[in-house]
Amino acid sequence: MCAWADIPFDILMCICERLLDMKDVIFVSSVCKSWQPSFNVLSGKFKLPPHAPLLMLAEENKHVLSRIMNITHPSIEIRNMFVEKAVASADPWNSKVNDFNKECVIVTTYEIGLPAFVKLGDKVWTDVQIESRWYSDIVCYKGTFYVESTIDVFCLNIDGQQVPLATPIAAVPFCNKDCGHPIPYVTKSFDVFKLIKNKEISAKYEYMFEKVENLGHQALFLGDGASFSLPATSVNGCHGNCIYFTDDSTEYYVNTENGGGYDMGIYNLSNGIIDRHYKGQSLSYFCPPLWYI
């Protein structure tokens, strides 16, 4: 009988081609020394579907750090992990030349409300000058970074700039519904908008927001410090035209008995129904559940 380490490499590749998750590729390459080359071959040759975003639960107590849960496999939890949001313009590793991607820029935001960026070889983070000091999120689309404040959306001009700037390009849509937050509070619905070119010649902003009624196969993930979308068709266990959200009402859950974490779920845009993505209870004043990807 053939030992695992002696399986012919071409047969091993036939088996690995049927894997559906990058973590499975990593596990396979860790079995033995002769299987280690499988990671380089598979990660470069096959386009595996990305894993579903993970849900970081609140800390159980002051002595135990937050836990990470895979929403597509609720019984699996990874403990003792924590990360703040940072966004990259591209993959930091260039697999074609087997070296670091010199074009990659990483942008993050920190507590005083300023975005900062770093490039390959930089020894310090560089602040970006921005009018608003109250941001709510940062995203990257086609290599361009955008920062959202409570009033405006800013485009970050980083490339070739000695003094990086943030230019306001659109006004954040105003909520004309009853946006009061009763205690206890709960999300009832979502309005979704997309950024489009402003056709008005004399308009104050270059772009404007247009309401979207259907997300198609996209799934939105929202929460405190995070907003991103993924094609649900390429992520096992996620559903299209849905919004996966966590509790982000930091100014209101301080008035609740056990902190934030009550207001979480999956909002279906097609029928307005909200389901649960985490069936248990995870409450905290310090750090309610948030998305980790």
JSON list of C-alpha atoms in Angstrom, two decimals, residues 8 23 39 49 60 69 73 87 98 101 105 160 176 184 186 192 196 203 218 230 250 291:
[
{"chain": "A", "resi": 8, "resn": "PRO", "atom": "CA", "xyz": [2.42, 10.56, -7.49]},
{"chain": "A", "resi": 23, "resn": "LYS", "atom": "CA", "xyz": [-7.59, 26.98, 3.44]},
{"chain": "A", "resi": 39, "resn": "PHE", "atom": "CA", "xyz": [0.45, 25.16, -2.66]},
{"chain": "A", "resi": 49, "resn": "PRO", "atom": "CA", "xyz": [-13.60, 30.84, -4.73]},
{"chain": "A", "resi": 60, "resn": "GLU", "atom": "CA", "xyz": [-16.86, 36.35, 26.38]},
{"chain": "A", "resi": 69, "resn": "MET", "atom": "CA", "xyz": [-16.82, 32.41, 13.32]},
{"chain": "A", "resi": 73, "resn": "HIS", "atom": "CA", "xyz": [-19.87, 26.74, 9.02]},
{"chain": "A", "resi": 87, "resn": "VAL", "atom": "CA", "xyz": [-7.63, 48.32, 2.41]},
{"chain": "A", "resi": 98, "resn": "ASN", "atom": "CA", "xyz": [7.28, 35.78, -7.57]},
{"chain": "A", "resi": 101, "resn": "ASN", "atom": "CA", "xyz": [3.89, 44.05, -5.86]},
{"chain": "A", "resi": 105, "resn": "VAL", "atom": "CA", "xyz": [-0.83, 50.77, -1.74]},
{"chain": "A", "resi": 160, "resn": "GLY", "atom": "CA", "xyz": [2.50, 61.14, -7.68]},
{"chain": "A", "resi": 176, "resn": "ASN", "atom": "CA", "xyz": [-35.69, 61.24, 4.91]},
{"chain": "A", "resi": 184, "resn": "PRO", "atom": "CA", "xyz": [-33.93, 48.67, 22.26]},
{"chain": "A", "resi": 186, "resn": "VAL", "atom": "CA", "xyz": [-33.62, 47.27, 15.61]},
{"chain": "A", "resi": 192, "resn": "VAL", "atom": "CA", "xyz": [-29.03, 51.09, -1.19]},
{"chain": "A", "resi": 196, "resn": "ILE", "atom": "CA", "xyz": [-22.72, 57.64, -10.61]},
{"chain": "A", "resi": 203, "resn": "ALA", "atom": "CA", "xyz": [-23.36, 70.76, -9.99]},
{"chain": "A", "resi": 218, "resn": "GLN", "atom": "CA", "xyz": [-23.88, 40.66, -5.13]},
{"chain": "A", "resi": 230, "resn": "LEU", "atom": "CA", "xyz": [-18.79, 40.11, -2.85]},
{"chain": "A", "resi": 250, "resn": "THR", "atom": "CA", "xyz": [-22.19, 52.68, 19.01]},
{"chain": "A", "resi": 291, "resn": "TRP", "atom": "CA", "xyz": [-16.79, 41.45, 9.92]}
]
